[in-house]
mmCIF file of C-alpha atoms in Angstrom:
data_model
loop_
_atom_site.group_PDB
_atom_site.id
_atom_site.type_symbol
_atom_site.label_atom_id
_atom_site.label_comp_id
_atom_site.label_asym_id
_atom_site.label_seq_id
_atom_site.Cartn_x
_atom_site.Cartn_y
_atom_site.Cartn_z
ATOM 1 C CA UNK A 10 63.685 125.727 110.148
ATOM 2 C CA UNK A 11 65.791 128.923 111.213
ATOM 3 C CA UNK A 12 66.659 127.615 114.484
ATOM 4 C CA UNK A 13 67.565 124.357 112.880
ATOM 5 C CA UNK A 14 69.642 126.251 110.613
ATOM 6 C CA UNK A 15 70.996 127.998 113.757
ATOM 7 C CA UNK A 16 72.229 124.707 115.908
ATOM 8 C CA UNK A 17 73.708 123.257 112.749
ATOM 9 C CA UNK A 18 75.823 126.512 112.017
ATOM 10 C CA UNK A 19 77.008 126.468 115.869
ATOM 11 C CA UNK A 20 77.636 122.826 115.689
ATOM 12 C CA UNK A 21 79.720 123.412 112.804
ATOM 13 C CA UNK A 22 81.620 126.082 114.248
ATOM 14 C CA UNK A 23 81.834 124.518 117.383
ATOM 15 C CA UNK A 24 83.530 121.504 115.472
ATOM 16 C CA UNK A 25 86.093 123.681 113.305
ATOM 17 C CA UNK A 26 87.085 125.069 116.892
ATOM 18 C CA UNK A 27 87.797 121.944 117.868
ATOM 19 C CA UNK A 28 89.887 121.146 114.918
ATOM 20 C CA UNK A 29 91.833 124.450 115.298
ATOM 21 C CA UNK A 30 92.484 123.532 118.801
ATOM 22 C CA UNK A 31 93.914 120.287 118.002
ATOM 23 C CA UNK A 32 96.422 121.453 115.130
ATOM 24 C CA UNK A 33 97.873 123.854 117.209
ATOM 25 C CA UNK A 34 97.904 121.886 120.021
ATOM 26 C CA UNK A 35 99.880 119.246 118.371
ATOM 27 C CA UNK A 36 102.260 121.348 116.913
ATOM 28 C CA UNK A 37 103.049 122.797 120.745
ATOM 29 C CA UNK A 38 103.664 119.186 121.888
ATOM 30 C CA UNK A 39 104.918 117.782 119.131
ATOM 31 C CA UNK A 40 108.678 119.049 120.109
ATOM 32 C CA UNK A 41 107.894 117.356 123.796
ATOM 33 C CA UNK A 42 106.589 114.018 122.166
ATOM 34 C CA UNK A 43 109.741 114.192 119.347
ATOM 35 C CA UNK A 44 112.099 114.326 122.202
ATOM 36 C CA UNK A 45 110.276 111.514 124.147
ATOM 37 C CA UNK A 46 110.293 109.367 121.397
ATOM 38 C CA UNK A 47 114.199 110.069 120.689
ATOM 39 C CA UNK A 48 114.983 108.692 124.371
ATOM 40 C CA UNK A 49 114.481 105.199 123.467
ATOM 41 C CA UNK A 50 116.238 104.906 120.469
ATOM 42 C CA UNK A 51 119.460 103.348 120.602
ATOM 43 C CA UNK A 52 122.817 105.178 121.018
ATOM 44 C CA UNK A 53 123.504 103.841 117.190
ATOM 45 C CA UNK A 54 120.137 104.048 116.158
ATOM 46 C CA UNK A 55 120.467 108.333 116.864
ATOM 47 C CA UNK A 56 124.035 108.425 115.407
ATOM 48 C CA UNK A 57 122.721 106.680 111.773
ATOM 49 C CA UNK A 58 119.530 108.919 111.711
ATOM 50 C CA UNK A 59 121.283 112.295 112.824
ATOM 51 C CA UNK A 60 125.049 111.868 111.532
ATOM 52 C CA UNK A 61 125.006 115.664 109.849
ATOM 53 C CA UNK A 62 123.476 117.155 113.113
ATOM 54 C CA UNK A 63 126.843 115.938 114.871
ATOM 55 C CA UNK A 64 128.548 117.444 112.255
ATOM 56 C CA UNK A 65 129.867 113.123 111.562
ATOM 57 C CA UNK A 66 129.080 113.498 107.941
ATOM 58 C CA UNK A 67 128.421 116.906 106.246
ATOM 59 C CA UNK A 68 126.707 115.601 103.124
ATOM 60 C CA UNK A 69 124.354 113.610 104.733
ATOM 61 C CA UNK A 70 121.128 115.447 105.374
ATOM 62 C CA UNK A 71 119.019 115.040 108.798
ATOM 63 C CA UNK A 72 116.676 112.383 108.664
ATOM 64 C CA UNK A 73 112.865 112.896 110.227
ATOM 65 C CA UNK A 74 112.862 110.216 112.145
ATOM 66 C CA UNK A 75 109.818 109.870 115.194
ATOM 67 C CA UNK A 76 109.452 105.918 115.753
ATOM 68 C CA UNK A 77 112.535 104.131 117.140
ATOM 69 C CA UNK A 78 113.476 101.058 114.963
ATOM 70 C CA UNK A 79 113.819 99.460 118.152
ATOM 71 C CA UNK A 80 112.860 100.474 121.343
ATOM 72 C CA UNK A 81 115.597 100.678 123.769
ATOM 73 C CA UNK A 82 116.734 102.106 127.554
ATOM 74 C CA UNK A 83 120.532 102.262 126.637
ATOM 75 C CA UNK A 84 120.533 106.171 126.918
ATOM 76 C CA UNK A 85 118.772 105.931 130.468
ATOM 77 C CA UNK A 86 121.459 103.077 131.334
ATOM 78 C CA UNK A 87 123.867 105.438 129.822
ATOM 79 C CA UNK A 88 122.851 108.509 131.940
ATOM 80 C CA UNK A 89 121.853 106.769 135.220
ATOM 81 C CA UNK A 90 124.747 104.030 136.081
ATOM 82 C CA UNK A 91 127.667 104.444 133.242
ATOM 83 C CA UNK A 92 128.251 108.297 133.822
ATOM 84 C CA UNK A 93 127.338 110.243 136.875
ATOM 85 C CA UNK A 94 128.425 113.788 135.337
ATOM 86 C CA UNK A 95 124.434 114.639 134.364
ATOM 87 C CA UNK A 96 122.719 113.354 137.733
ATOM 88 C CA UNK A 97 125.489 115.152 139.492
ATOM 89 C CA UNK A 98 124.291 118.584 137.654
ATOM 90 C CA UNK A 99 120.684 117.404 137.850
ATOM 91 C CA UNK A 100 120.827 117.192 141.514
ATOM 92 C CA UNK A 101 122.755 120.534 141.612
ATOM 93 C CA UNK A 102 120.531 122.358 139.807
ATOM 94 C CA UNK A 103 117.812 120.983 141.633
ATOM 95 C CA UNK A 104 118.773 121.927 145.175
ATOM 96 C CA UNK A 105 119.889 125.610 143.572
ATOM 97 C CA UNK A 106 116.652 126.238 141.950
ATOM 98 C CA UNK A 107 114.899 125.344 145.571
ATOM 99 C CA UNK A 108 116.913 127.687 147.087
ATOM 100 C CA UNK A 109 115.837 130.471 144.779
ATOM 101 C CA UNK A 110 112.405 129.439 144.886
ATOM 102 C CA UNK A 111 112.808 129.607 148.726
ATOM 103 C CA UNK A 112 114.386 133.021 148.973
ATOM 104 C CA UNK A 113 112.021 134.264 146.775
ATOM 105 C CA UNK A 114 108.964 133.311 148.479
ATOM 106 C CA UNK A 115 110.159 134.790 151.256
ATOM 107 C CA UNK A 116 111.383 138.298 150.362
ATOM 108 C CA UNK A 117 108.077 138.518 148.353
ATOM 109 C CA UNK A 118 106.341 137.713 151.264
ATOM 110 C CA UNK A 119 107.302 140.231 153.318
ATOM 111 C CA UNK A 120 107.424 142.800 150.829
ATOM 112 C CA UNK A 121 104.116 142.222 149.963
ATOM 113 C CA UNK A 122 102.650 142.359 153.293
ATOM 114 C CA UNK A 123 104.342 145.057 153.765
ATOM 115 C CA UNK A 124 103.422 147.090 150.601
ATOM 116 C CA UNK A 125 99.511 145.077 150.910
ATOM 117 C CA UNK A 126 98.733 145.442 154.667
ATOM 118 C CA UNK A 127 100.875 148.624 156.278
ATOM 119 C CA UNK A 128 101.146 152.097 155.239
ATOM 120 C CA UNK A 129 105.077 152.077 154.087
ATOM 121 C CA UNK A 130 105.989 155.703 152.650
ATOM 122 C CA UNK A 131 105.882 156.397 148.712
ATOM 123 C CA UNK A 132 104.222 153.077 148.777
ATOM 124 C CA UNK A 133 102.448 153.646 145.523
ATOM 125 C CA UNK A 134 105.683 154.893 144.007
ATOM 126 C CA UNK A 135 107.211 151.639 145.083
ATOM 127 C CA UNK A 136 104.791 149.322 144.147
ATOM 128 C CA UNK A 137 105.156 150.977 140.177
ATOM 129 C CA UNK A 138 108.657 151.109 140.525
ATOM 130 C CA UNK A 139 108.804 147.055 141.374
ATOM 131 C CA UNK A 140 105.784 146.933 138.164
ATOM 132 C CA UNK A 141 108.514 148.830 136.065
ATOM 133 C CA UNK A 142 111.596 146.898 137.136
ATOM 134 C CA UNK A 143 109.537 143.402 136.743
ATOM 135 C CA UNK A 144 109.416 144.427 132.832
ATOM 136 C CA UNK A 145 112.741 144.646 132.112
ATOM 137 C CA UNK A 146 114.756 141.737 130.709
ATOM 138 C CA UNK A 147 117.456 140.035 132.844
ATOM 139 C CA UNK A 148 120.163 141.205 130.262
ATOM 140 C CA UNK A 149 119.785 144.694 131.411
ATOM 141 C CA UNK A 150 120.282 143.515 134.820
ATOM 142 C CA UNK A 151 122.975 141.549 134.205
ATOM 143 C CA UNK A 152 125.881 144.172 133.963
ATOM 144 C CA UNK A 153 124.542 146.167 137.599
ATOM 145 C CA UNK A 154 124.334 142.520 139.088
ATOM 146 C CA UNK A 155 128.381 141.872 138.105
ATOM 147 C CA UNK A 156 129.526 145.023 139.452
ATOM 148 C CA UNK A 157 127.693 144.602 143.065
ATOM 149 C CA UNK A 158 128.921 140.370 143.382
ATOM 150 C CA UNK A 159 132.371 141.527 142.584
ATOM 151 C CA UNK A 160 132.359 144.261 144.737
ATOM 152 C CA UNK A 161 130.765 141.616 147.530
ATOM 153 C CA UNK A 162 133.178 139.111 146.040
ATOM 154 C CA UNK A 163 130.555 136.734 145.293
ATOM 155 C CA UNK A 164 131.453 135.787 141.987
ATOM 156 C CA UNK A 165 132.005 132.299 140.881
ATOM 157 C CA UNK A 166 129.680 130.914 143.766
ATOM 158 C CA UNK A 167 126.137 129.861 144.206
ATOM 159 C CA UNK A 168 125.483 133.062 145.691
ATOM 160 C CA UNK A 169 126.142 134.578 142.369
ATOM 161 C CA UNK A 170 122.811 133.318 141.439
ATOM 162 C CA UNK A 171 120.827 133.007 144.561
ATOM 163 C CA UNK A 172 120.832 136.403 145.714
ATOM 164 C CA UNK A 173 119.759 138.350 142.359
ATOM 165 C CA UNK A 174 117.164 135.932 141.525
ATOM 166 C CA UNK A 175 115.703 135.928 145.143
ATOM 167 C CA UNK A 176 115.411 139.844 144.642
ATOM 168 C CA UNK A 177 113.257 139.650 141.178
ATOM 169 C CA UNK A 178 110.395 141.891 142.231
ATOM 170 C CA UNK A 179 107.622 140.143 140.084
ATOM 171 C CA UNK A 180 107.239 137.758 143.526
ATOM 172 C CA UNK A 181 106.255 140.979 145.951
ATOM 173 C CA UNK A 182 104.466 142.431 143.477
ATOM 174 C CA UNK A 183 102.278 139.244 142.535
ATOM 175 C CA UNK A 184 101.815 138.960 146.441
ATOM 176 C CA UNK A 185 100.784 142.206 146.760
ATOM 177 C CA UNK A 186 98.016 141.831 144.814
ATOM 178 C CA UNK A 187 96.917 138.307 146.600
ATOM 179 C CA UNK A 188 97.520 139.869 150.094
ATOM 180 C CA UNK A 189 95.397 142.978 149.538
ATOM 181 C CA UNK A 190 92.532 140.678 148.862
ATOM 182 C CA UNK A 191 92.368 139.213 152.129
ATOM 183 C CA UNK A 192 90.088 141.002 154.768
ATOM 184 C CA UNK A 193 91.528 143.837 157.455
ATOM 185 C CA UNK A 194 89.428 142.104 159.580
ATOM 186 C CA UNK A 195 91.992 139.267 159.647
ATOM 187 C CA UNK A 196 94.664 140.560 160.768
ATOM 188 C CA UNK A 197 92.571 143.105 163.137
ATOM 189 C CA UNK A 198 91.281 139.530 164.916
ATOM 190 C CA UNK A 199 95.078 138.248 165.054
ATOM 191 C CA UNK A 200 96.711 141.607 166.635
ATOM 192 C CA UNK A 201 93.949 141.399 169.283
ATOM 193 C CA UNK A 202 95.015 137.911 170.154
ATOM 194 C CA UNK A 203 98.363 139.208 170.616
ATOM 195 C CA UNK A 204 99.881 137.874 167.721
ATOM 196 C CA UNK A 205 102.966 139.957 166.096
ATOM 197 C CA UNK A 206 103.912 140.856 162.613
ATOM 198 C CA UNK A 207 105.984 137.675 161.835
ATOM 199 C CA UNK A 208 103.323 135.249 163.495
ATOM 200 C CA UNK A 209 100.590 137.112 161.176
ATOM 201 C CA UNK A 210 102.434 136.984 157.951
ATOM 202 C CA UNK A 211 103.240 133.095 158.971
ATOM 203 C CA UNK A 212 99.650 132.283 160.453
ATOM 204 C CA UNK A 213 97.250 133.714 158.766
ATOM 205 C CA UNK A 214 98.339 135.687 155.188
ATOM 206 C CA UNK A 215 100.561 133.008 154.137
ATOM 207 C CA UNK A 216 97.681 129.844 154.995
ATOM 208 C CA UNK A 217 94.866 132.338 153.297
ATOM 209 C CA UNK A 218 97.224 133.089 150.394
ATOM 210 C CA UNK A 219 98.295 129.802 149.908
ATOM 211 C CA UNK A 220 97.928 129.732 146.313
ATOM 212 C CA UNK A 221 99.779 132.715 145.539
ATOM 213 C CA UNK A 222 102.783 131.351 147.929
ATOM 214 C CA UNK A 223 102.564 128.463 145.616
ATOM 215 C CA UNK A 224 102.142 129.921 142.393
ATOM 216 C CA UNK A 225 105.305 132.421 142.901
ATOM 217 C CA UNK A 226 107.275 128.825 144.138
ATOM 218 C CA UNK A 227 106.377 127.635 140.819
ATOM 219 C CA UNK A 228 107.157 130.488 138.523
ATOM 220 C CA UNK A 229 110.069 131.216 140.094
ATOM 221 C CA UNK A 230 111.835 127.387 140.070
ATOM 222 C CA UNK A 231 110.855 127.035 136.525
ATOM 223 C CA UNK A 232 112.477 130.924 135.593
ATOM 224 C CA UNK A 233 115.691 129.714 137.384
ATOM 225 C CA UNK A 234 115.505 125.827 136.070
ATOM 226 C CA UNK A 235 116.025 127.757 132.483
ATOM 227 C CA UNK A 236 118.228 130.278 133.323
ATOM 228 C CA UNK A 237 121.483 130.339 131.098
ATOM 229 C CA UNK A 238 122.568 134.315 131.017
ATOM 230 C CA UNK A 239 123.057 134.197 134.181
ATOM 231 C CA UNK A 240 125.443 131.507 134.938
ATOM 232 C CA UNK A 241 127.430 132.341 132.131
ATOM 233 C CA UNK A 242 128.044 135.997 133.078
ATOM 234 C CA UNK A 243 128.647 135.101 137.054
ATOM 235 C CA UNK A 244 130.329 131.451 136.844
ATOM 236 C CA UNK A 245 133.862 131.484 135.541
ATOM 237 C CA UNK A 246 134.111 127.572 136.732
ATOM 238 C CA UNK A 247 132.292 125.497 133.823
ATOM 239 C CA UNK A 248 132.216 122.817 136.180
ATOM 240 C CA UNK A 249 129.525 125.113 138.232
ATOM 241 C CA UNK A 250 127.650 125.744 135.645
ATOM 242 C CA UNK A 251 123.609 124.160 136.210
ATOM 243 C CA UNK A 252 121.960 121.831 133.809
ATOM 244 C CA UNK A 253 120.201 124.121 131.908
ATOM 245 C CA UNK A 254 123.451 125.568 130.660
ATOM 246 C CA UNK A 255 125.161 122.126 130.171
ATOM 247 C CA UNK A 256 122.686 120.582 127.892
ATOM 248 C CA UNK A 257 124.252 122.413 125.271
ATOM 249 C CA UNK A 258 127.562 120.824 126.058
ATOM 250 C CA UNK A 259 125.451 117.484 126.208
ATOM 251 C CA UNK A 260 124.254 118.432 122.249
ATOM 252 C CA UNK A 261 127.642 119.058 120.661
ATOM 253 C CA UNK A 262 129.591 116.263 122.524
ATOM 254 C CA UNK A 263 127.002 113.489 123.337
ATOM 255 C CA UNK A 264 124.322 113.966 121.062
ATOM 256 C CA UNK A 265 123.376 110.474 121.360
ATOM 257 C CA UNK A 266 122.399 111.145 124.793
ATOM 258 C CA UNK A 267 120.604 114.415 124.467
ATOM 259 C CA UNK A 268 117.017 113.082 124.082
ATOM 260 C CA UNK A 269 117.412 111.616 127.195
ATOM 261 C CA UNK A 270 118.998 114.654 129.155
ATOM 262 C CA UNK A 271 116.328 116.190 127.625
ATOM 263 C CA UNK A 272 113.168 114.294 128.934
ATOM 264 C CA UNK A 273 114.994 113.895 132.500
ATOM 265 C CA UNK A 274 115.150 117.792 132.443
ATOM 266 C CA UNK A 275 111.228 118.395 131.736
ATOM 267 C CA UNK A 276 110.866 116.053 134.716
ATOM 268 C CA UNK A 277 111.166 118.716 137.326
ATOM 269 C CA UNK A 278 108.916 121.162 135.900
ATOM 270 C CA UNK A 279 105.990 118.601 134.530
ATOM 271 C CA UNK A 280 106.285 116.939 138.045
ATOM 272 C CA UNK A 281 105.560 120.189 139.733
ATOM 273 C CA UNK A 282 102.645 121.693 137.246
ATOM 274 C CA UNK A 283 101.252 117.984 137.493
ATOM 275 C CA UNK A 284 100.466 118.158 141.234
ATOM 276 C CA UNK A 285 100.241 122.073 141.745
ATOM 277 C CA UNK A 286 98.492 123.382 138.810
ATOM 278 C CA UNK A 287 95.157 124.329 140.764
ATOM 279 C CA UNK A 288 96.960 125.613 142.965
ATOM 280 C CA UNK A 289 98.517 127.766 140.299
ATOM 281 C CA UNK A 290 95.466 128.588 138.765
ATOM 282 C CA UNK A 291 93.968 129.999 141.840
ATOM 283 C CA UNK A 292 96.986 132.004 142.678
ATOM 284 C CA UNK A 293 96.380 133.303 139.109
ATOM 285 C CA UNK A 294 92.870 134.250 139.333
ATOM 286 C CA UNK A 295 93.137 135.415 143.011
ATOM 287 C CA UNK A 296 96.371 138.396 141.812
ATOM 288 C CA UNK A 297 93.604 139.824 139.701
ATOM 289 C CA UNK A 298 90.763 140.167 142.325
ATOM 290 C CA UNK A 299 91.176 143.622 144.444
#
């Protein structure tokens, strides 16, 4: 009778988890699905529904409003063959964030080899000091960062944003951690094959880490994909700016079409976490493992 008791309370509980989980997994996505929904409603369709969000008529209040009346492609039409102004910045943004991601991966790379693998001086202190940098917030950053790209007169360029994101130091010190995991006995086995520093990093930590590689890729495109304070502060040209900065244009002049910029700018990120997310979750679990 107890144990029956017993399997009926844990069923119960198990249940009201389950509920829990739902609710507040629905509220996360319900933004994502709102948005979704709102990209195949008609240019009109958005304009009678959200009139006092486009500041059209102040007395009108903003209708809830999930279902589309009618379900229609005219914003993708719209975005993809009437204008070219958003795939333009799409496709901009796109190659920019690579490059971060790219410069990243490899200055944290060979930092942390370095800092994992070779005995660099004050190592310790440098390996807190990245630890204590990594938790401050880019606005502190940002006024050091306009001083040095003026002085290198980088400002207004794509280097403006390159450089100082491909320095963050939460990539070396999340590789650090992965590459002090793998065994001395690697890279004892490589050197004794004749292989140098730059052949081990690219032969053997980099295949055996392959997960953290990837994880820090991921991370750091989706950090720079959503990066506005930065553009802002080093772009004078608007025309420069990336997507994530012009979407706010897109809601105060063409808020018809900003459920659809809206979805096509999730794209990049859900495309990526779609077909890497092992590989993220290894990289994960493998930073914490000594």
């Amino acid at each position: 009778m107890k144990r029956q008791k017993s399997m009926n309370s844990k069923c119960l509980l198990q249940a009201l988890s389950a509920v829990i989980f739902l609710l507040f997994g629905a509220l996360v996505l319900f933004p994502a699905v709102y948005t979704l929904c709102g990209s195949f409603m008609s240019p009109d369709e958005i304009s009678r529904y959200y009139a006092a969000a486009m500041g059209r008529d102040g007395d009108a209040e903003t209708a809830f409003h999930l279902i589309p009346d009618v379900f229609s492609l005219e914003g993708y039409y719209m975005v993809f063959l009437r204008g070219t102004e958003y795939l333009m910045k799409f496709w901009r943004s796109l190659f920019l964030c690579l490059a971060i991601s790219a410069g990243q991966i490899l200055v944290s790379a060979l930092g942390g080899f370095a800092l994992a693998k070779y005995p660099v001086p004050f190592r310790k202190g440098m390996y807190f000091s990245l630890m204590a940098l990594m938790m401050m917030p880019v606005q502190v950053t940002l006024v050091p960062n306009y001083i040095i790209l003026d002085e290198m007169k980088l400002l207004d360029t794509w280097l403006a944003l390159i450089l100082p994101m491909a320095f963050l130091p939460f990539g070396t010190v999340f590789l650090t951690q992965i590459f002090q995991g793998i065994p001395d006995e690697l890279l004892d086995a490589a050197r004794l094959d004749g292989a140098g520093t730059l052949k081990i990093l690219f032969r053997v930590m980099a295949p055996v880490g392959k997960g953290g590689l990837i994880s820090v890729f991921l991370l750091s495109f989706v950090d720079a994909w959503n990066m506005v304070e930065q553009p802002i502060t080093f772009l004078k040209d608007i025309l420069r700016y990336p997507l994530s900065v012009f979407l706010a244009s897109v809601n105060q002049v063409n808020f018809e079409l900003s459920f659809v910029c809206g979805v096509l700018a999730a794209l990049p990120t859900l495309l990526l976490f779609f077909f890497f997310h092992e590989e993220l979750a290894q990289g994960i679990e493998l930073s914490g493992v000594r």
